[in-house]
């Protein structure tokens, strides 16, 4: 498979073929890779770095397979450095992009934390998605799940999606005082940006852990 051209025109290049599966998918569902001057394969999450690139469906197992099978060298038609650590690097970058967007959305009032604020946002229909720390207490998660279910039944709509991607300690390292146990992304461009990045990370990891039952 050939490498693709630089994607400065990403708005015009809406689909790419996955290097591993050969599926043609929307660019936003894939991770683009380029080769750095030292020959190291580098993730290009914003699809903005210059030069030839290749894309892989946003799944950790596929990035690992590409590195293990030498698929990057085949795509770029030259020796490149792509070790098993590449999959971890992609994960870290996805996390950084998501938490960075959370901070931006918080400044614009589109990302709120605290169980009461989350509950109110869900019941009012403002919630785009709910976030819990992976170590959040089951009772707190369950109460918010009840609010999600109640709103969905009343409005005859699907429940807002829920993500559990990072522990509270991990968020403290990345978000400092903005670390949370429960949070919510609100309708609006900034909130949508958070949800978009959370979905990509969640997909890359194969889906977050099951949410506590409300039964």
Coordinates of C-alpha atoms in Angstrom, one line a residue:
X1 CA 0.0 0.0 0.0
X2 CA 1.3 3.5 -0.9
X3 CA 1.8 6.2 1.7
X4 CA -0.6 9.2 1.3
X5 CA 0.3 12.8 0.7
X6 CA 0.5 15.5 3.4
X7 CA -3.0 16.2 4.7
X8 CA -3.0 20.0 4.9
X9 CA -6.1 19.7 2.9
X10 CA -7.8 17.4 5.5
X11 CA -11.1 19.1 4.9
X12 CA -11.0 17.8 1.4
X13 CA -9.5 14.4 2.1
X14 CA -12.4 12.8 4.1
X15 CA -11.4 9.1 3.8
X16 CA -8.3 7.0 3.9
X17 CA -7.4 3.4 3.5
X18 CA -6.2 1.6 6.6
X19 CA -2.6 0.2 6.2
X20 CA -3.5 -2.9 8.1
X21 CA -7.1 -3.8 7.4
X22 CA -7.3 -2.1 3.9
X23 CA -10.7 -0.6 5.0
X24 CA -11.6 2.8 3.7
X25 CA -12.8 4.9 6.6
X26 CA -13.4 8.6 7.5
X27 CA -10.0 10.2 8.4
X28 CA -11.3 11.2 11.8
X29 CA -11.6 7.5 12.7
X30 CA -8.0 6.8 11.9
X31 CA -4.5 7.7 13.2
X32 CA -2.1 9.2 10.6
X33 CA 1.6 8.4 10.8
X34 CA 4.6 10.2 9.2
X35 CA 8.3 9.5 9.3
X36 CA 10.5 12.0 11.3
X37 CA 13.9 13.1 9.9
X38 CA 15.6 10.4 12.0
X39 CA 13.5 7.7 10.5
X40 CA 11.1 7.3 13.5
X41 CA 7.5 6.6 12.7
X42 CA 5.5 9.4 14.4
X43 CA 1.8 9.7 15.1
X44 CA 0.2 12.8 13.5
X45 CA -3.1 13.1 15.4
X46 CA -4.0 16.5 13.9
X47 CA -3.1 15.2 10.4
X48 CA -1.1 18.3 9.8
X49 CA 2.6 17.3 9.6
X50 CA 4.2 17.6 6.2
X51 CA 5.4 14.8 4.1
X52 CA 4.1 11.4 3.1
X53 CA 1.9 9.6 5.6
X54 CA -0.1 6.4 6.1
X55 CA -3.2 5.8 8.2
X56 CA -4.4 3.1 10.5
X57 CA -7.8 2.5 12.0
X58 CA -7.8 3.8 15.6
X59 CA -7.3 0.4 17.3
X60 CA -4.3 -0.4 19.4
X61 CA -4.0 -3.9 18.2
X62 CA -3.7 -2.7 14.6
X63 CA -0.9 -0.2 15.4
X64 CA 0.9 -3.0 17.2
X65 CA 0.5 -5.3 14.2
X66 CA 1.8 -2.7 11.8
X67 CA 4.9 -2.3 13.9
X68 CA 5.4 -6.0 14.4
X69 CA 4.9 -7.0 10.8
X70 CA 7.0 -4.2 9.3
X71 CA 4.1 -2.7 7.5
X72 CA 5.3 0.9 8.0
X73 CA 8.5 0.1 6.1
X74 CA 6.5 -1.3 3.3
X75 CA 4.2 1.7 3.1
X76 CA 7.0 4.3 3.2
X77 CA 9.3 2.1 1.0
X78 CA 12.3 2.6 3.3
X79 CA 13.7 1.4 6.6
X80 CA 11.9 3.1 9.5
X81 CA 11.9 2.8 13.3
X82 CA 8.6 1.5 14.6
X83 CA 8.9 -0.5 17.8
X84 CA 6.3 -1.9 20.2
X85 CA 6.5 1.4 22.2
X86 CA 4.6 3.1 19.3
X87 CA 1.2 1.9 20.5
X88 CA 1.9 3.3 23.9
X89 CA 2.9 6.6 22.4
X90 CA -0.3 6.8 20.5
X91 CA -2.3 6.2 23.7
X92 CA -0.4 8.9 25.5
X93 CA -1.0 11.4 22.7
X94 CA -4.7 10.6 22.6
X95 CA -5.0 11.2 26.3
X96 CA -3.1 14.5 26.1
X97 CA -5.3 15.7 23.3
X98 CA -8.5 14.8 25.2
X99 CA -7.4 16.3 28.5
X100 CA -6.2 19.4 26.7
X101 CA -9.6 19.8 25.1
X102 CA -11.2 19.3 28.5
X103 CA -9.3 22.2 29.9
X104 CA -10.3 24.4 27.0
X105 CA -14.0 23.4 27.3
X106 CA -13.9 24.1 31.0
X107 CA -12.7 27.7 30.4
X108 CA -15.7 28.2 28.1
X109 CA -18.1 26.6 30.6
X110 CA -18.7 23.5 28.4
X111 CA -17.1 21.0 30.7
X112 CA -18.2 20.8 34.3
X113 CA -17.3 18.5 37.2
X114 CA -19.0 17.5 40.4
X115 CA -21.8 15.0 40.8
X116 CA -24.5 17.6 41.3
X117 CA -23.6 19.6 38.2
X118 CA -23.4 16.4 36.2
X119 CA -26.8 15.2 37.5
X120 CA -28.4 18.6 36.7
X121 CA -26.9 18.7 33.2
X122 CA -28.2 15.3 32.4
X123 CA -31.7 16.0 33.6
X124 CA -31.9 19.3 31.8
X125 CA -30.8 17.7 28.5
X126 CA -27.6 19.7 28.2
X127 CA -25.2 16.8 28.6
X128 CA -23.4 15.5 25.5
X129 CA -21.5 12.9 27.4
X130 CA -20.7 11.9 31.0
X131 CA -17.3 11.1 32.3
X132 CA -16.3 9.1 35.4
X133 CA -12.9 8.4 36.9
X134 CA -12.1 4.7 36.6
X135 CA -11.9 4.5 40.3
X136 CA -15.2 6.4 40.9
X137 CA -17.4 4.9 43.6
X138 CA -20.1 2.6 42.2
X139 CA -22.9 4.4 44.1
X140 CA -22.0 7.8 42.5
X141 CA -21.9 6.3 39.0
X142 CA -25.2 4.5 39.6
X143 CA -27.0 7.7 40.7
X144 CA -25.9 9.5 37.5
X145 CA -26.9 6.5 35.5
X146 CA -30.4 6.7 36.9
X147 CA -30.5 10.4 35.8
X148 CA -29.4 9.4 32.3
X149 CA -32.0 6.7 32.1
X150 CA -34.8 8.9 33.5
X151 CA -34.0 11.7 30.9
X152 CA -33.9 9.2 28.1
X153 CA -37.2 7.6 29.0
X154 CA -38.9 11.0 29.4
X155 CA -37.5 12.5 26.1
X156 CA -37.6 9.1 24.2
X157 CA -34.0 9.7 23.3
X158 CA -30.8 7.7 23.6
X159 CA -28.9 8.1 26.9
X160 CA -25.8 10.4 26.7
X161 CA -22.7 8.2 26.3
X162 CA -20.5 7.5 29.3
X163 CA -16.7 7.3 29.4
X164 CA -14.4 5.9 32.1
X165 CA -10.9 6.3 30.7
X166 CA -8.6 7.6 33.4
X167 CA -8.2 7.2 37.2
X168 CA -8.4 10.2 39.5
X169 CA -4.7 10.0 40.1
X170 CA -3.9 10.0 36.4
X171 CA -6.2 13.1 35.9
X172 CA -4.4 14.9 38.8
X173 CA -1.1 14.5 36.8
X174 CA -2.7 15.8 33.6
X175 CA -5.3 18.2 34.9
X176 CA -4.0 19.3 38.2
X177 CA -6.8 21.0 40.3
X178 CA -9.2 20.3 37.4
X179 CA -9.1 16.5 38.1
X180 CA -12.5 15.0 38.6
X181 CA -14.5 12.0 39.8
X182 CA -17.6 12.9 37.8
X183 CA -17.8 15.4 34.9
X184 CA -20.0 16.3 31.9
X185 CA -19.4 17.8 28.5
X186 CA -22.1 20.2 27.5
X187 CA -23.6 21.0 24.1
X188 CA -21.4 23.4 22.0
X189 CA -18.3 23.2 19.9
X190 CA -15.9 22.8 22.9
X191 CA -18.0 20.1 24.4
X192 CA -18.2 18.3 21.1
X193 CA -14.4 18.5 20.8
X194 CA -14.1 16.7 24.2
X195 CA -16.5 14.0 23.2
X196 CA -14.8 13.5 19.8
X197 CA -11.4 12.9 21.4
X198 CA -12.9 10.7 24.1
X199 CA -14.6 8.5 21.5
X200 CA -11.3 8.1 19.6
X201 CA -9.4 7.1 22.8
X202 CA -12.1 4.8 23.9
X203 CA -12.2 3.1 20.5
X204 CA -8.4 2.8 20.4
X205 CA -8.5 1.1 23.8
X206 CA -11.2 -1.3 22.7
X207 CA -14.0 0.3 24.7
X208 CA -14.0 1.6 28.3
X209 CA -15.0 -0.7 31.2
X210 CA -18.7 -1.4 31.8
X211 CA -20.6 1.2 33.7
X212 CA -22.1 0.2 37.0
X213 CA -25.6 -1.3 36.7
X214 CA -28.5 0.8 38.0
X215 CA -30.5 -2.3 38.8

